[in-house]
Tab-separated table of C-alpha atoms in Angstrom:
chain	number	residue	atom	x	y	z
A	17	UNK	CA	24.257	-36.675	14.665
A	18	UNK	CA	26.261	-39.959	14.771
A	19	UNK	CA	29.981	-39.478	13.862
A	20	UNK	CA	32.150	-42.237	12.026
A	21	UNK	CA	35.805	-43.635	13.876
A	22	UNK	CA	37.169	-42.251	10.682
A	23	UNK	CA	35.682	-38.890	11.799
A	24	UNK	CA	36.564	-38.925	15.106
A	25	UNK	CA	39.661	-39.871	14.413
A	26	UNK	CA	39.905	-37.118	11.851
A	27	UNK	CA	38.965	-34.513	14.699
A	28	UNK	CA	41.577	-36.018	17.534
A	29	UNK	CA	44.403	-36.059	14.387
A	30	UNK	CA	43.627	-32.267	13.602
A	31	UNK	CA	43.213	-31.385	17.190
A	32	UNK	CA	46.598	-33.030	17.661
A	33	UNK	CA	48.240	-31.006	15.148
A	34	UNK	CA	47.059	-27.861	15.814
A	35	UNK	CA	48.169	-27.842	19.358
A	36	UNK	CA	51.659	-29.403	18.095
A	37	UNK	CA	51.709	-26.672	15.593
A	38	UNK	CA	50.988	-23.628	18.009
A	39	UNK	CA	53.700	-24.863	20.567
A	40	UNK	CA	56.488	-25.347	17.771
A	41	UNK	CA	55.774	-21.936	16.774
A	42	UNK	CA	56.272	-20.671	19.917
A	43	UNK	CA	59.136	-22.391	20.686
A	44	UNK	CA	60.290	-20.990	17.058
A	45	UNK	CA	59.654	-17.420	17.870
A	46	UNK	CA	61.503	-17.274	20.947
A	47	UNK	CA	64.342	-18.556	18.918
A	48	UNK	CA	64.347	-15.842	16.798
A	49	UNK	CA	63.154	-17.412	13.444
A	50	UNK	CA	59.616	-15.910	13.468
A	51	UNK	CA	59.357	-12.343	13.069
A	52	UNK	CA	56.518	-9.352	13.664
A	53	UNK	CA	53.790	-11.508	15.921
A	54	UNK	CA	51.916	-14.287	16.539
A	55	UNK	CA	48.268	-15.120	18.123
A	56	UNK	CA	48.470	-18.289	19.400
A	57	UNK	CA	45.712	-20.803	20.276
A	58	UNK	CA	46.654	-23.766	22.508
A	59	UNK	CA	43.743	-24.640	24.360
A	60	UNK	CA	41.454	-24.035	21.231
A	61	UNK	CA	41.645	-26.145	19.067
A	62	UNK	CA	38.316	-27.778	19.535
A	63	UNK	CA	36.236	-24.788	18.392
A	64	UNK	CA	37.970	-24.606	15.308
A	65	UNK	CA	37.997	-28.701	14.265
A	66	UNK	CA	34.421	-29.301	15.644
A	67	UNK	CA	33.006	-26.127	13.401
A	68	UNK	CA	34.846	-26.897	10.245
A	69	UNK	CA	34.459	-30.694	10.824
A	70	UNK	CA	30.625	-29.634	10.278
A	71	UNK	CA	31.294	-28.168	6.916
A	72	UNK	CA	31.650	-29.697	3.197
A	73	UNK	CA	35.161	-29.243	1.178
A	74	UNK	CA	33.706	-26.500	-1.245
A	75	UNK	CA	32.477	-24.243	1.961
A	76	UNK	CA	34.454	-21.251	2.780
A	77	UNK	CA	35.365	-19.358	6.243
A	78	UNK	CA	37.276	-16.436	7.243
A	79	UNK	CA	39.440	-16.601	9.942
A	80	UNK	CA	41.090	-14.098	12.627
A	81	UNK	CA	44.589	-13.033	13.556
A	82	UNK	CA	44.417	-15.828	15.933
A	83	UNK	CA	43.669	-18.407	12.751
A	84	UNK	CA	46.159	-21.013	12.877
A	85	UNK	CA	43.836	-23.607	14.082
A	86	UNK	CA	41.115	-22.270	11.351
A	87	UNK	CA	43.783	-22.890	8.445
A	88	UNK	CA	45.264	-26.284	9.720
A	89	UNK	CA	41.279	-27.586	10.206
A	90	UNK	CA	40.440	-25.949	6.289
A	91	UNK	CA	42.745	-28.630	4.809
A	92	UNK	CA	45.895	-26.132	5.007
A	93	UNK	CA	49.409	-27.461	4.797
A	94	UNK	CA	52.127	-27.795	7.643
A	95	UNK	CA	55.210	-27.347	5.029
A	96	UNK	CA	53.091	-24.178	3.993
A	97	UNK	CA	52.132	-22.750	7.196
A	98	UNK	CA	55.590	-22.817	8.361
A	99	UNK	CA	57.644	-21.936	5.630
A	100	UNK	CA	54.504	-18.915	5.645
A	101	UNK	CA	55.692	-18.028	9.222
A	102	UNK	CA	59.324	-18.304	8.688
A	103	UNK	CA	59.054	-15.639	5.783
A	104	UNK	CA	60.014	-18.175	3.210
A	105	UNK	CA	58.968	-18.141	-0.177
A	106	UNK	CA	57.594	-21.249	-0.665
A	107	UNK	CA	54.779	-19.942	2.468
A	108	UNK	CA	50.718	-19.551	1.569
A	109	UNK	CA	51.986	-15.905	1.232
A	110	UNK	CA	55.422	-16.236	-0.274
A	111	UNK	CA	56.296	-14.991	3.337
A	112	UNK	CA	54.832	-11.668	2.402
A	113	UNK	CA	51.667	-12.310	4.850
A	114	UNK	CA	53.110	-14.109	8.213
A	115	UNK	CA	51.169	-15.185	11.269
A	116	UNK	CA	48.136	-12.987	10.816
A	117	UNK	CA	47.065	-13.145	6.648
A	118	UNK	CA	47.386	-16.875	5.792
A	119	UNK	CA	45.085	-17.162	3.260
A	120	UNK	CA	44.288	-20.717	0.970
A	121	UNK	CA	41.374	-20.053	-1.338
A	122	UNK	CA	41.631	-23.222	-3.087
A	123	UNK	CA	40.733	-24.893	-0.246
A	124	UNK	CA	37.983	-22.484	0.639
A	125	UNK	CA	39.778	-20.317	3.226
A	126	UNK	CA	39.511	-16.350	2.632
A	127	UNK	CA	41.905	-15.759	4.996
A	128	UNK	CA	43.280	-14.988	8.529
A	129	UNK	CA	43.169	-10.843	9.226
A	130	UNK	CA	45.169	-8.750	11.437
A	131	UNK	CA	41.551	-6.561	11.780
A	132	UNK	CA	39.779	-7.080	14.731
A	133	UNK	CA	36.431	-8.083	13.174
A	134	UNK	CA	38.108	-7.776	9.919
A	135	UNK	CA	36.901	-10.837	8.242
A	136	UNK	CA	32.933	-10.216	9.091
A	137	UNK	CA	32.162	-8.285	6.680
A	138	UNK	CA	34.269	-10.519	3.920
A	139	UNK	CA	32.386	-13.431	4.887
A	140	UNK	CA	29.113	-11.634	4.872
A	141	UNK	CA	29.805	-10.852	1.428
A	142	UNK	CA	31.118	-14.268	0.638
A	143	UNK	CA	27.423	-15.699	1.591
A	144	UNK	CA	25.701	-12.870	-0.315
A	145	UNK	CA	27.394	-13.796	-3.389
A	146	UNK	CA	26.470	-17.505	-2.847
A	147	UNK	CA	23.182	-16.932	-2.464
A	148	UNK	CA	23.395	-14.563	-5.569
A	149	UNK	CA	24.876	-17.218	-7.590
A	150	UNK	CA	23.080	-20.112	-5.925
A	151	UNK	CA	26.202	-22.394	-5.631
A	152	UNK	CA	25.248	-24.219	-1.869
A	153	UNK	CA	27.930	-23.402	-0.666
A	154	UNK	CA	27.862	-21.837	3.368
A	155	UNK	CA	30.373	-19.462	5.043
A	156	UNK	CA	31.612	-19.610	8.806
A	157	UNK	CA	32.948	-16.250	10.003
A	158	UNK	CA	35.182	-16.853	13.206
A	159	UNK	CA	35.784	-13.857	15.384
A	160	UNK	CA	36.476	-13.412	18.700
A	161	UNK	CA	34.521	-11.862	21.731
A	162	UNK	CA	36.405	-8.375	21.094
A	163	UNK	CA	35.282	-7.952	17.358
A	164	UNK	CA	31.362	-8.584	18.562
A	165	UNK	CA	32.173	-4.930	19.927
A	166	UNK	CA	32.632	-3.668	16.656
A	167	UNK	CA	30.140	-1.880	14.505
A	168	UNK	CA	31.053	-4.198	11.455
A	169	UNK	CA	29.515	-7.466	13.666
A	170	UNK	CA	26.146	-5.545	14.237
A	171	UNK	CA	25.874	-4.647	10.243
A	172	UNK	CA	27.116	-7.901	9.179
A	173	UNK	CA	24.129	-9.712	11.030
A	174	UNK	CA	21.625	-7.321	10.655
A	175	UNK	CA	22.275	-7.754	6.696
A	176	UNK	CA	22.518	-11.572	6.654
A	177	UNK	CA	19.644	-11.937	8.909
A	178	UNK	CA	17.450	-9.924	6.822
A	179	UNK	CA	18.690	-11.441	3.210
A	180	UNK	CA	18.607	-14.906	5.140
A	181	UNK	CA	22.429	-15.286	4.195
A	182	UNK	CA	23.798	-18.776	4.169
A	183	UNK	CA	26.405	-17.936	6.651
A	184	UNK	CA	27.121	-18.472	10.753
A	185	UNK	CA	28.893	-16.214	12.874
A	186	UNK	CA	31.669	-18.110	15.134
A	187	UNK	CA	32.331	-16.374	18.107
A	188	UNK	CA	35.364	-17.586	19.588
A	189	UNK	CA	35.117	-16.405	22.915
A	190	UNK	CA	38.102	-16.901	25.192
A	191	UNK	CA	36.959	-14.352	28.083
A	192	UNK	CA	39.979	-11.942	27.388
A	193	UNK	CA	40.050	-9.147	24.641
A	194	UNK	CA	43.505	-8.381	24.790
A	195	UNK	CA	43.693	-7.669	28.574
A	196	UNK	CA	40.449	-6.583	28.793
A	197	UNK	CA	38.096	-9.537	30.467
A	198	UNK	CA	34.769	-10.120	28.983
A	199	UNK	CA	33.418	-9.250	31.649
A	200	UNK	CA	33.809	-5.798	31.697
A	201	UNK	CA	33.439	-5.479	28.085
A	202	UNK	CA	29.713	-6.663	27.642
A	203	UNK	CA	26.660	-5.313	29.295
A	204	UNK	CA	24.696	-9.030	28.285
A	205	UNK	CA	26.816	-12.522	30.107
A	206	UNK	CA	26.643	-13.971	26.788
A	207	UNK	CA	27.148	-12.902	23.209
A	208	UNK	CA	25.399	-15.189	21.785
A	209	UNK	CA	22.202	-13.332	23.675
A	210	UNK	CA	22.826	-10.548	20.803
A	211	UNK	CA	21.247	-13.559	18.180
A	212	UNK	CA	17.618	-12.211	19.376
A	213	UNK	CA	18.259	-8.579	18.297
A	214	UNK	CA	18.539	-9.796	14.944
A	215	UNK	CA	15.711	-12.366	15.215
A	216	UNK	CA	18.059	-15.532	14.198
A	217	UNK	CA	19.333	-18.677	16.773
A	218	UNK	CA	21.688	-18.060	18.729
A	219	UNK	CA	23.558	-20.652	20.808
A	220	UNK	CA	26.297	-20.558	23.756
A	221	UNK	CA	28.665	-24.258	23.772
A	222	UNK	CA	31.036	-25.713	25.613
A	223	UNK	CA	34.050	-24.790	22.895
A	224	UNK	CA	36.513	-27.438	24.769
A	225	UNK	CA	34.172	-30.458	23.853
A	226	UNK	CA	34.876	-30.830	19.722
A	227	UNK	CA	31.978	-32.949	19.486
A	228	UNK	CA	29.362	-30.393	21.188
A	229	UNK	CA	30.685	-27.494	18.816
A	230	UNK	CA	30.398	-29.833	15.814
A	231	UNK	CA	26.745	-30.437	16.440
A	232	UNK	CA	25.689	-27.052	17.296
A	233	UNK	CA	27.506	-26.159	14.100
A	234	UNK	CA	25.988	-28.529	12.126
A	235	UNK	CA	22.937	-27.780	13.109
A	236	UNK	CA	23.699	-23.892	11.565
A	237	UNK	CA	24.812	-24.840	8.768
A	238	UNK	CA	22.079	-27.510	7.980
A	239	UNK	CA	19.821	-24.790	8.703
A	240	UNK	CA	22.186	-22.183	6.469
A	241	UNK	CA	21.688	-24.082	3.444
A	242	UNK	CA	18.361	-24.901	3.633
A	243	UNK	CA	18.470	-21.016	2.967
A	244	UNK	CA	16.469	-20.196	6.639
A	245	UNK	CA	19.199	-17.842	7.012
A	246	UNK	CA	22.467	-16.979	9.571
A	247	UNK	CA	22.888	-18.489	12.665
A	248	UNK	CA	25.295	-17.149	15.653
A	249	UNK	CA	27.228	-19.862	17.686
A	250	UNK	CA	29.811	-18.700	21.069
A	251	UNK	CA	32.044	-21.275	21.437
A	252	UNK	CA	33.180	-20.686	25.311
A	253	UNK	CA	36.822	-21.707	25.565
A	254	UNK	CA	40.138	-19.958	26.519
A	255	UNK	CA	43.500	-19.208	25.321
A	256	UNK	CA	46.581	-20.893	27.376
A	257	UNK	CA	48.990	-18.370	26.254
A	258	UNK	CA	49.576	-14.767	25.865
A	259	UNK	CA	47.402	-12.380	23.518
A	260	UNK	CA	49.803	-12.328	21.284
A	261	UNK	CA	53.935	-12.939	21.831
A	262	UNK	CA	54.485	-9.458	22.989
A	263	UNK	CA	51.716	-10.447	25.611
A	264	UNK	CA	53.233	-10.341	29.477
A	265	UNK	CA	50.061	-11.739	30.509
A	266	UNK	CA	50.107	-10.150	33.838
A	267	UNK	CA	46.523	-9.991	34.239
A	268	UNK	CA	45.476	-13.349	34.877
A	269	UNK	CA	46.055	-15.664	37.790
A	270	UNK	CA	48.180	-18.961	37.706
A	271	UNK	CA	45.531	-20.495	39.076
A	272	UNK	CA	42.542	-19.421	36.720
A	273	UNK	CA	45.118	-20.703	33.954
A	274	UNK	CA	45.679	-24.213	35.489
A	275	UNK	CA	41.963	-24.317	35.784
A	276	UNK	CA	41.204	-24.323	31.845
A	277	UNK	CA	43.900	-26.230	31.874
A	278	UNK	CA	42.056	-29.186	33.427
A	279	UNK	CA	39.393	-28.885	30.989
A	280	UNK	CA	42.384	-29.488	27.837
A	281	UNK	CA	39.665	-29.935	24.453
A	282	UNK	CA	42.473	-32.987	23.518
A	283	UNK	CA	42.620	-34.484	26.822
A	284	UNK	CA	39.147	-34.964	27.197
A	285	UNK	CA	38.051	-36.007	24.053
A	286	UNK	CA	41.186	-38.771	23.965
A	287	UNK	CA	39.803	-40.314	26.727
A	288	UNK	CA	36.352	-40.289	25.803
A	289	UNK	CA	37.204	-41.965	22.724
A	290	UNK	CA	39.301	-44.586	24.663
A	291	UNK	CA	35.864	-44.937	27.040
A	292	UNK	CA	33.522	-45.266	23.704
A	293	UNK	CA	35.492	-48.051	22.528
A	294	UNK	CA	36.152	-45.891	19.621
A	295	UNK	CA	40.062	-46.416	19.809
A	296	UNK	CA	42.526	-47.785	22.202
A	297	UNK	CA	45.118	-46.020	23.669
A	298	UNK	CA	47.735	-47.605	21.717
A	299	UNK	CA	45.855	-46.143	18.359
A	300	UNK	CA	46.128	-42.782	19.703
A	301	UNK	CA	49.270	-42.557	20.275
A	302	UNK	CA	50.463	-43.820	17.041
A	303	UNK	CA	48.242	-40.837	15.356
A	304	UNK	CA	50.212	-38.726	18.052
A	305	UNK	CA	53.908	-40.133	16.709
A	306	UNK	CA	52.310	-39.297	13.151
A	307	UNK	CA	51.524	-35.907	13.828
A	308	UNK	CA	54.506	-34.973	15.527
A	309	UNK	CA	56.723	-36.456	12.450
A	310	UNK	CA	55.178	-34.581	10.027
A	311	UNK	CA	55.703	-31.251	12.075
A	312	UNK	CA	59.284	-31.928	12.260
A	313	UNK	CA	59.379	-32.744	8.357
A	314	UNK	CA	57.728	-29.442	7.593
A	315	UNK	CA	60.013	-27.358	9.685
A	316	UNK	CA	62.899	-28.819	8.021
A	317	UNK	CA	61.167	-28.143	5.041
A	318	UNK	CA	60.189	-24.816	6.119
A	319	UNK	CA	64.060	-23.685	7.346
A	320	UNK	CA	65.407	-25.398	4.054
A	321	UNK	CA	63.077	-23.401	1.576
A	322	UNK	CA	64.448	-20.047	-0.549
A	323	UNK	CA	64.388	-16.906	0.489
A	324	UNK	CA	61.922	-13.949	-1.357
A	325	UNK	CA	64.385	-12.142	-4.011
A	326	UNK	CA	65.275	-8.785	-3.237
A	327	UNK	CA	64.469	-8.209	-7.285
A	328	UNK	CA	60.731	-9.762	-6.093
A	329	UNK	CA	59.615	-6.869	-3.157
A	330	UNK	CA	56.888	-5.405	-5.311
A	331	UNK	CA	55.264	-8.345	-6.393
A	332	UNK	CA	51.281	-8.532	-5.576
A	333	UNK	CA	51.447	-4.607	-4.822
A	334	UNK	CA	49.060	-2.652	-6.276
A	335	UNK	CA	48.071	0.871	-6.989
């Protein structure tokens, strides 16, 4: 599956951005300006640019609470996302949602969800309607390796394997559910194993190498809309950070971290495009400068935009 410079480039810009994005967030929080919570996923940003990298601009996905990366990757907007997260009305949400419900349907994304396994069965029924309505268009469902515990995962597959469903299930699996390690969570060593159960592929990828994840995604989704049915992809990566920012993180080593460290999904893939001959080093670090000016610009954009009115609290609230 040969990949255009534009492409590449394209993936090593978003990666770039998401991983800027997470850390100003962070730094953002702890300064009081973010409120409630916040999944964060530096060190991940490959999985979510190589899968969506393998989709066309009128496919959909839903996302998870940790769905920063997902939005960012779907085409979403810095200014957006941050005014989103600082509660400001000009956010995805009109600062109603925060960290965990971004949501930008024109562009295809039906949202982040504070759920665990909460947006399996929404894209499950986003695939049955497009095969209902026969518009091409394929879904990928991220989730992470705590929501393939759920009930909802085991309907959602067994549905959209047996309707052949033009959707693939994203498992984003970072080792840890909460504090709980994978490990002790899962009687099988991988989840993608579960794929035979429901008699559809099932693949297990290195979810640091953005190029690797893109073809094994591409692969699905070929397959997907071809209409020979769901797929089920475990991206194997791991979270820097916290569970979430009220995470001590007590339960992992300094040294396991620093180890997944070494394997940084931007790191890697910047120097295999300098050892391609796909860019020089120079290149890449003007894309860097780029990215990092247009986060700045959208937090001052994001810290300069209106409040929600008080007169305004029971808009989109239904009964």
């Amino acid at each position: 599956m040969a990949l255009s410079k534009e492409k590449k480039l394209w993936m090593y810009r978003k990666m770039l951005e998401i991983r800027h994005f997470e850390l100003e967030v962070d730094r953002l929080f702890k300064a009081n300006m973010i409120w409630g919570t916040c999944h964060l996923s530096v060190g991940e940003e490959a999985s979510a640019v190589g899968s969506i990298a393998a989709l066309e601009e009128s496919d959909m996905i839903t996302s998870t609470h940790r769905g920063h990366g997902h939005c960012l990757a779907k085409g979403g907007e810095l200014p957006k996302m941050f005014a989103e997260l600082l509660g400001k009305e000009t956010g995805y949400c009109r600062g109603r949602g925060g960290s965990m419900h971004i949501a930008d349907l024109e562009k295809g994304n039906l949202g982040a969800n504070g759920i665990v396994g909460g947006g399996i069965p929404i894209a499950t029924g986003a695939a049955l309607a497009s095969k209902m309505k026969k518009d091409g268009k394929v879904t990928l469902c991220f989730f992470g390796d705590g929501a393939a515990n759920q009930g909802c995962f085991h309907e959602a597959v067994n549905l959209a394997a047996v309707n052949k469903l033009p959707i693939v299930y994203i498992c984003e699996n970072n080792l840890y559910g909460m504090s709980v390690p994978f490990s002790k969570a899962s009687s099988v060593q991988n989840i993608a194993d579960r794929a035979a159960a429901y008699g559809i592929p099932g693949k297990v990828v290195d979810g640091n190498d953005v190029e690797a994840v893109y073809e094994a995604v591409k692969e699905a989704v070929d397959r997907a809309r071809r209409g020979e049915g769901p797929s089920l992809i475990e991206n194997k990566t791991y979270r820097w950070l916290g569970h979430s920012k009220s995470d001590a993180n007590v339960y992992r080593t300094r040294e396991e971290i620093e180890e997944w460290k070494q394997k940084c999904p931007i790191k890697r893939y910047r120097q295999k495009l300098i050892n391609d001959g796909v860019a020089s080093a120079e290149e890449l670090d003007r894309i860097e400068k780029e990215v990092e000016t247009a986060i700045k610009d959208a937090i001052e954009y994001a810290k300069n935009s209106p409040e929600p009115r008080v007169e305004d609290i029971m808009d989109g609230v239904y009964a």
